[in-house]
Short mmCIF file of C-alpha atoms in Angstrom, two decimals:
data_model
loop_
_atom_site.label_atom_id
_atom_site.label_comp_id
_atom_site.label_asym_id
_atom_site.label_seq_id
_atom_site.Cartn_x
_atom_site.Cartn_y
_atom_site.Cartn_z
CA GLY P 1 50.93 61.24 0.78
CA TRP P 2 49.79 58.29 2.70
CA THR P 3 48.28 57.66 6.05
CA TRP P 4 49.42 54.82 8.25
CA ARG P 5 46.67 53.03 10.02
CA ARG P 6 47.09 50.69 12.91
CA PRO P 7 45.91 47.25 11.87
CA ASP P 8 42.93 45.86 13.78
CA LEU P 9 43.86 43.53 16.53
CA LEU P 10 42.47 40.01 16.26
CA PHE P 11 40.91 38.79 19.44
CA VAL P 12 40.21 35.07 19.82
CA VAL P 13 37.22 34.68 22.07
CA PRO P 14 36.94 31.16 23.44
CA ARG P 15 33.63 29.51 22.66
CA PRO P 16 31.74 28.61 25.83
CA ARG P 17 31.40 24.88 26.39
CA ARG P 18 27.95 23.49 25.86
CA ILE P 19 26.62 21.77 28.94
CA VAL P 20 25.00 18.51 27.90
CA PRO P 21 22.39 17.12 30.31
CA TRP P 22 23.39 13.75 31.72
CA THR P 23 20.29 12.09 30.24
CA ALA P 24 21.21 13.22 26.74
CA ALA P 25 24.80 12.10 27.29
CA LEU P 26 23.54 8.70 28.43
CA ARG P 27 21.44 8.32 25.29
CA ARG P 28 24.46 9.18 23.15
CA MET P 29 26.56 6.61 24.95
CA GLN P 30 23.86 4.00 24.44
CA ARG P 31 23.74 4.72 20.72
CA VAL P 32 27.50 4.24 20.51
CA THR P 33 27.82 1.21 22.76
CA ARG P 34 25.05 -0.74 21.03
CA TRP P 35 27.29 -1.00 17.98
CA VAL P 36 29.92 -2.81 20.02
CA ASP P 37 27.30 -5.30 21.28
CA PRO P 38 28.05 -8.31 19.04
CA THR P 39 24.50 -9.67 19.36
CA TYR P 40 22.91 -6.39 18.33
CA LEU P 41 25.39 -5.88 15.50
CA ARG P 42 25.00 -9.42 14.14
CA ASN P 43 21.22 -9.20 14.14
CA ARG P 44 21.20 -5.81 12.45
CA LEU P 45 23.50 -7.02 9.69
CA VAL P 46 21.54 -10.23 9.12
CA CYS P 47 18.18 -8.43 8.99
CA ILE P 48 19.56 -5.79 6.63
CA SER P 49 20.90 -8.49 4.31
CA LEU P 50 17.59 -10.39 4.40
CA SER P 51 15.70 -7.24 3.45
CA GLN P 52 17.73 -6.76 0.27
CA SER P 53 15.52 -9.22 -1.63
CA SER P 54 12.84 -6.52 -1.76
CA PHE P 55 15.16 -4.34 -3.83
CA ILE P 56 15.81 -7.20 -6.24
CA GLY P 57 12.07 -7.78 -6.52
CA GLU P 58 11.48 -4.13 -7.35
CA GLU P 59 14.01 -4.23 -10.15
CA PHE P 60 13.19 -7.58 -11.71
CA GLN P 61 9.51 -7.86 -10.70
CA THR P 62 9.87 -11.42 -9.46
CA ASP P 63 7.79 -11.13 -6.30
CA PRO P 64 4.52 -13.02 -6.90
CA SER P 65 2.88 -12.12 -3.59
CA GLY P 66 0.92 -9.20 -5.00
CA LEU P 67 1.35 -7.23 -1.76
CA PRO P 68 1.65 -3.43 -1.93
CA PRO P 69 5.21 -2.07 -1.78
CA VAL P 70 6.66 -1.41 1.66
CA PHE P 71 5.94 2.15 2.79
CA PRO P 72 9.23 4.09 3.26
CA ARG P 73 9.89 4.66 6.95
CA ASP P 74 11.01 8.26 6.50
CA GLN P 75 7.76 9.14 4.71
CA CYS P 76 5.39 7.78 7.36
CA GLU P 77 3.04 9.93 9.35
CA ARG P 78 4.38 9.98 12.91
CA TRP P 79 1.75 9.20 15.54
CA ASP P 80 2.46 10.82 18.91
CA VAL P 81 1.08 8.13 21.20
CA ASP P 82 2.58 9.57 24.40
CA ALA P 83 -0.17 12.17 24.40
CA LEU P 84 -2.72 9.34 24.54
CA ARG P 85 -1.30 7.58 27.62
CA GLY P 86 -3.93 6.11 29.90
CA ALA P 87 -6.66 5.34 27.36
CA ALA P 88 -7.19 3.46 24.10
CA ALA P 89 -7.50 5.44 20.88
CA GLN P 90 -8.00 4.67 17.20
CA HIS P 91 -5.89 6.46 14.61
CA PRO P 92 -7.94 9.21 12.96
CA HIS P 93 -6.90 8.29 9.40
CA GLN P 94 -5.70 4.67 9.43
CA ARG P 95 -8.93 3.10 10.60
CA GLY P 96 -8.61 -0.12 12.53
CA LEU P 97 -5.25 0.85 14.08
CA TRP P 98 -5.54 1.12 17.86
CA ILE P 99 -3.10 2.05 20.61
CA PHE P 100 -3.40 1.86 24.40
CA PRO P 101 -0.20 3.24 25.94
CA GLY P 102 0.49 1.94 29.41
CA ALA P 103 -2.31 -0.63 29.35
CA LEU P 104 -0.17 -3.07 31.36
CA SER P 105 1.20 -1.96 34.72
CA PRO P 106 4.85 -2.63 35.63
CA ASP P 107 3.68 -5.29 38.10
CA ALA P 108 1.58 -7.04 35.42
CA CYS P 109 4.54 -7.02 33.03
CA ALA P 110 6.81 -8.50 35.70
CA ASP P 111 4.24 -11.20 36.55
CA ILE P 112 3.82 -12.17 32.89
CA THR P 113 7.59 -12.28 32.40
CA SER P 114 7.96 -14.67 35.35
CA ALA P 115 5.08 -16.84 34.13
CA VAL P 116 6.64 -17.13 30.67
CA GLU P 117 9.96 -18.19 32.18
CA ARG P 118 8.24 -20.95 34.17
CA LEU P 119 6.12 -22.04 31.21
CA THR P 120 9.19 -22.47 29.00
CA GLY P 121 11.33 -24.18 31.65
CA GLY P 122 13.74 -21.28 31.91
CA HIS P 123 13.54 -20.26 28.24
CA ARG P 124 14.40 -23.64 26.77
CA VAL P 125 14.44 -23.72 22.96
CA GLN P 126 13.32 -26.65 20.82
CA GLY P 127 16.21 -28.21 18.92
CA GLU P 128 18.88 -26.67 21.17
CA GLN P 129 20.91 -28.18 24.02
CA GLY P 130 19.14 -31.51 23.77
CA VAL P 131 15.60 -30.13 23.84
CA PRO P 132 13.53 -32.16 21.33
CA VAL P 133 11.44 -30.52 18.61
CA ARG P 134 7.75 -31.11 19.17
CA ALA P 135 6.16 -33.33 16.53
CA ALA P 136 3.70 -31.94 14.01
CA ALA P 137 0.07 -32.96 14.24
CA GLU P 138 -1.16 -36.05 12.42
CA LYS P 139 -2.74 -35.35 9.04
CA PRO P 140 -5.62 -35.12 9.41
CA PRO P 141 -5.61 -34.57 13.18
CA PRO P 142 -7.63 -37.22 15.03
CA ALA P 143 -11.05 -36.43 16.44
CA ALA P 144 -9.93 -37.35 19.96
CA PRO P 145 -7.99 -34.39 21.38
CA PRO P 146 -4.50 -34.98 22.79
CA ALA P 147 -3.65 -34.16 26.38
CA GLU P 148 -3.06 -30.51 27.15
CA GLU P 149 0.58 -29.76 27.92
CA ALA P 150 1.57 -27.86 31.07
CA ALA P 151 4.76 -26.44 29.54
CA TRP P 152 6.05 -25.55 26.08
CA GLU P 153 9.49 -24.61 24.80
CA TRP P 154 10.32 -21.76 22.44
CA LEU P 155 10.40 -22.51 18.71
CA SER P 156 12.73 -20.53 16.49
CA TYR P 157 10.79 -18.79 13.72
CA GLY P 158 12.81 -16.44 11.57
CA HIS P 159 16.07 -14.85 12.57
CA ALA P 160 16.52 -14.09 16.31
CA ARG P 161 12.79 -14.64 16.93
CA TRP P 162 11.09 -17.34 19.01
CA MET P 163 7.45 -18.21 19.65
CA VAL P 164 5.28 -20.19 22.08
CA PRO P 165 1.53 -20.79 21.54
CA LEU P 166 -1.26 -20.81 24.11
CA GLN P 167 -4.89 -21.79 23.93
CA PRO P 168 -7.27 -19.02 25.02
CA ALA P 169 -8.74 -19.19 28.51
CA GLY P 170 -11.89 -20.89 27.17
CA GLY P 171 -9.96 -23.43 25.08
CA VAL P 172 -9.26 -23.52 21.36
CA CYS P 173 -12.04 -24.15 18.83
CA ASP P 174 -11.77 -27.87 17.96
CA ALA P 175 -12.57 -27.42 14.26
CA PHE P 176 -10.12 -24.51 14.00
CA ALA P 177 -7.39 -26.58 15.68
CA ARG P 178 -7.95 -29.57 13.41
CA GLY P 179 -8.16 -27.36 10.33
CA PRO P 180 -6.14 -24.16 9.68
CA LEU P 181 -4.11 -24.20 12.91
CA SER P 182 -2.65 -27.61 12.09
CA GLU P 183 -0.87 -25.87 9.18
CA LEU P 184 0.55 -23.01 11.27
CA HIS P 185 4.31 -23.20 10.67
CA SER P 186 5.22 -20.60 13.30
CA HIS P 187 4.26 -23.24 15.88
CA GLY P 188 5.57 -26.28 14.06
CA CYS P 189 2.16 -27.38 12.71
CA THR P 190 1.47 -28.90 16.12
CA ASP P 191 -1.98 -29.89 17.36
CA ALA P 192 -3.33 -26.73 18.99
CA ARG P 193 -5.43 -28.81 21.38
CA SER P 194 -2.18 -29.91 23.05
CA TRP P 195 -0.96 -26.34 23.63
CA PRO P 196 -0.92 -25.07 27.21
CA SER P 197 -4.15 -23.30 28.10
CA LEU P 198 -4.31 -19.78 29.42
CA GLY P 199 -7.11 -20.98 31.68
CA SER P 200 -4.64 -23.29 33.46
CA LEU P 201 -1.86 -20.74 33.84
CA GLY P 202 -1.58 -19.87 37.51
CA CYS P 203 -0.07 -17.09 39.61
CA GLY P 204 -0.18 -13.40 38.83
CA GLY P 205 1.06 -13.86 35.27
CA GLY P 206 -1.94 -16.00 34.35
CA GLU P 207 -4.32 -13.49 35.90
CA ALA P 208 -2.67 -10.62 34.02
CA LEU P 209 -2.86 -12.49 30.70
CA ARG P 210 -6.52 -13.38 31.21
CA ALA P 211 -7.29 -9.72 31.94
CA LEU P 212 -5.33 -8.79 28.82
CA GLU P 213 -7.35 -11.27 26.73
CA GLY P 214 -10.55 -9.45 27.66
CA LEU P 215 -9.13 -5.93 27.42
CA PRO P 216 -9.95 -5.00 23.79
CA ALA P 217 -13.63 -5.91 24.06
CA SER P 218 -14.05 -3.08 26.56
CA ALA P 219 -11.24 -0.65 25.76
CA MET P 220 -11.55 -0.93 21.96
CA ALA P 221 -15.19 -1.95 21.75
CA ASP P 222 -15.87 -0.50 18.29
CA GLY P 223 -13.33 -2.89 16.80
CA PHE P 224 -13.29 -5.86 19.18
CA ARG P 225 -16.62 -6.30 20.95
CA GLY P 226 -18.12 -9.70 20.19
CA ARG P 227 -14.89 -11.22 18.86
CA PRO P 228 -13.89 -14.51 20.56
CA PRO P 229 -10.19 -15.04 21.35
CA LEU P 230 -8.73 -17.74 19.09
CA PHE P 231 -5.21 -18.28 20.46
CA LEU P 232 -2.22 -16.47 21.96
CA GLN P 233 1.39 -16.22 20.84
CA LEU P 234 4.27 -15.39 23.14
CA GLN P 235 7.11 -13.87 21.14
CA ARG P 236 10.75 -13.09 21.85
CA LEU P 237 12.65 -10.77 19.51
CA GLN P 238 16.33 -10.31 20.16
CA ARG P 239 17.87 -6.83 20.18
CA GLY P 240 18.89 -5.64 16.73
CA ALA P 241 16.45 -7.98 14.98
CA SER P 242 13.26 -6.87 13.24
CA ILE P 243 10.01 -8.35 11.95
CA GLY P 244 9.69 -7.55 8.25
CA ALA P 245 6.68 -6.07 6.49
CA HIS P 246 3.80 -8.53 6.16
CA VAL P 247 0.05 -9.00 6.20
CA ASP P 248 -0.99 -11.83 8.51
CA GLN P 249 -2.39 -14.98 6.89
CA HIS P 250 -6.14 -14.96 6.54
CA GLN P 251 -6.78 -18.60 7.43
CA GLN P 252 -4.78 -18.69 10.66
CA GLY P 253 -4.16 -15.05 11.56
CA GLY P 254 -7.58 -14.11 12.94
CA ARG P 255 -9.85 -11.23 12.02
CA ALA P 256 -8.38 -8.88 14.63
CA ILE P 257 -4.98 -8.85 16.35
CA MET P 258 -3.73 -7.32 19.58
CA THR P 259 -0.11 -7.16 20.75
CA ALA P 260 1.15 -6.17 24.21
CA VAL P 261 4.80 -5.31 24.84
CA VAL P 262 5.77 -7.01 28.10
CA SER P 263 9.48 -6.14 28.28
CA GLY P 264 12.18 -4.55 26.16
CA GLY P 265 9.99 -1.81 24.69
CA GLY P 266 11.40 1.22 22.97
CA SER P 267 11.04 0.20 19.32
CA ASP P 268 9.09 1.59 16.39
CA VAL P 269 6.14 -0.08 14.68
CA ARG P 270 4.79 0.78 11.23
CA VAL P 271 1.23 0.06 10.07
CA GLY P 272 0.64 1.19 6.50
CA GLY P 273 1.78 4.79 6.31
CA VAL P 274 1.73 5.37 10.08
CA SER P 275 4.65 4.80 12.45
CA PHE P 276 4.74 5.07 16.22
CA ARG P 277 6.94 4.10 19.14
CA VAL P 278 5.89 1.51 21.69
CA ALA P 279 7.22 1.08 25.21
CA THR P 280 6.94 -1.65 27.81
CA GLY P 281 3.31 -1.95 28.90
CA ASP P 282 1.87 -0.55 25.65
CA VAL P 283 -0.81 -2.38 23.66
CA TYR P 284 -1.53 -1.89 19.96
CA ALA P 285 -4.11 -3.63 17.81
CA LEU P 286 -5.19 -4.13 14.20
CA GLU P 287 -8.65 -4.83 12.81
CA GLY P 288 -10.53 -4.00 9.65
CA ALA P 289 -8.50 -2.06 7.10
CA ALA P 290 -5.39 -1.92 9.31
CA ARG P 291 -5.36 -5.72 9.52
CA ASP P 292 -6.33 -6.64 5.95
CA SER P 293 -5.52 -3.77 3.58
CA VAL P 294 -2.04 -2.61 4.65
CA ASP P 295 1.11 -4.32 5.85
CA HIS P 296 2.88 -3.79 9.15
CA GLU P 297 6.34 -4.34 10.58
CA VAL P 298 8.35 -4.04 13.80
CA TYR P 299 11.65 -2.18 13.58
CA HIS P 300 14.71 -3.24 15.57
CA GLY P 301 15.14 -2.20 19.19
CA ASP P 302 18.07 -1.84 21.55
CA GLU P 303 16.77 -4.44 24.03
CA ASP P 304 15.47 -7.99 23.85
CA ARG P 305 11.68 -7.75 23.48
CA LEU P 306 9.02 -10.02 24.96
CA SER P 307 5.49 -9.55 23.67
CA VAL P 308 2.11 -11.30 23.68
CA THR P 309 -0.07 -11.39 20.56
CA ILE P 310 -3.72 -12.43 20.89
CA ARG P 311 -5.79 -13.22 17.81
CA TYR P 312 -9.55 -12.83 17.70
CA GLY P 313 -12.29 -14.21 15.48
CA GLY P 314 -15.23 -12.77 13.62
CA ARG P 315 -18.38 -11.15 14.94
CA GLY P 316 -20.94 -13.93 14.83
CA ASP P 317 -23.19 -14.26 11.80
CA GLU P 318 -21.84 -11.13 10.09
CA ASP P 319 -18.33 -12.62 9.96
CA PRO P 320 -18.27 -16.26 11.14
CA TYR P 321 -14.51 -16.67 11.49
CA PRO P 322 -13.04 -19.20 11.89
CA TYR P 323 -16.24 -21.27 11.95
CA PRO P 324 -19.83 -20.63 13.04
CA ARG P 325 -20.20 -21.42 16.73
#
């Protein structure tokens, strides 16, 4: 015989909808909408295409620079700098790499941003819209210094990146200006003695930058005490663009380097095998092994970034850079 059994009934239980917090939804929307921003998209594509030469160099071994290969981003040690907010700290393994999250207050960042706009005449760019390109220094530069300029326009250096130089508050070293700095292409090989001086920059932005110039000597004393400031570089990096892996030039790049993010933070930085995220107001610095022995790069961000880089010299007789005082 056989026994008839009632087949099991199939119940379809609706899956409950997942409630997504509005902040997470906003981040998702931002990730989607950035790809329809033509400026962001263009810069990403250009920077990706420019980076392909490294792959060719790996295959054909044509790169003569002798620099170590770029450390893969996905294999970097991730440094949680948010836990360090409010004080400067050196990385425990990559010596010479410093971070000071939130070193600049929102008011200081706003003051610096306004000062930069005034200094550049409303963000005028050399070679664009009738703005002349500043002439390179005479070779060799004359002994008599030129007049110090009160304003300076941005100079395009690389893709979607612009720079403006400043003398430190105490003025640039004359021998340094007439020597290595006169060959600095990122500032058009101009005479550094004609650059605007931080000491002459007024208003709150000038005060904030002068305080920033002296910050590492106290906050990062082990790496920066006794190092004179050599010169400053204001930098704009457009959203979607990146600064490729490099080691700064020895002759012009200083013995120690500090960078402050003034606006448009929210991008990753890699130094050797360490990566970390910087936000507006954060300061990071390189000296020793982090400056000389490994490369560093700035990954693309979703916003236009304004930053200030200050370069420092050696520590007196033990490292008389650029020249003995």
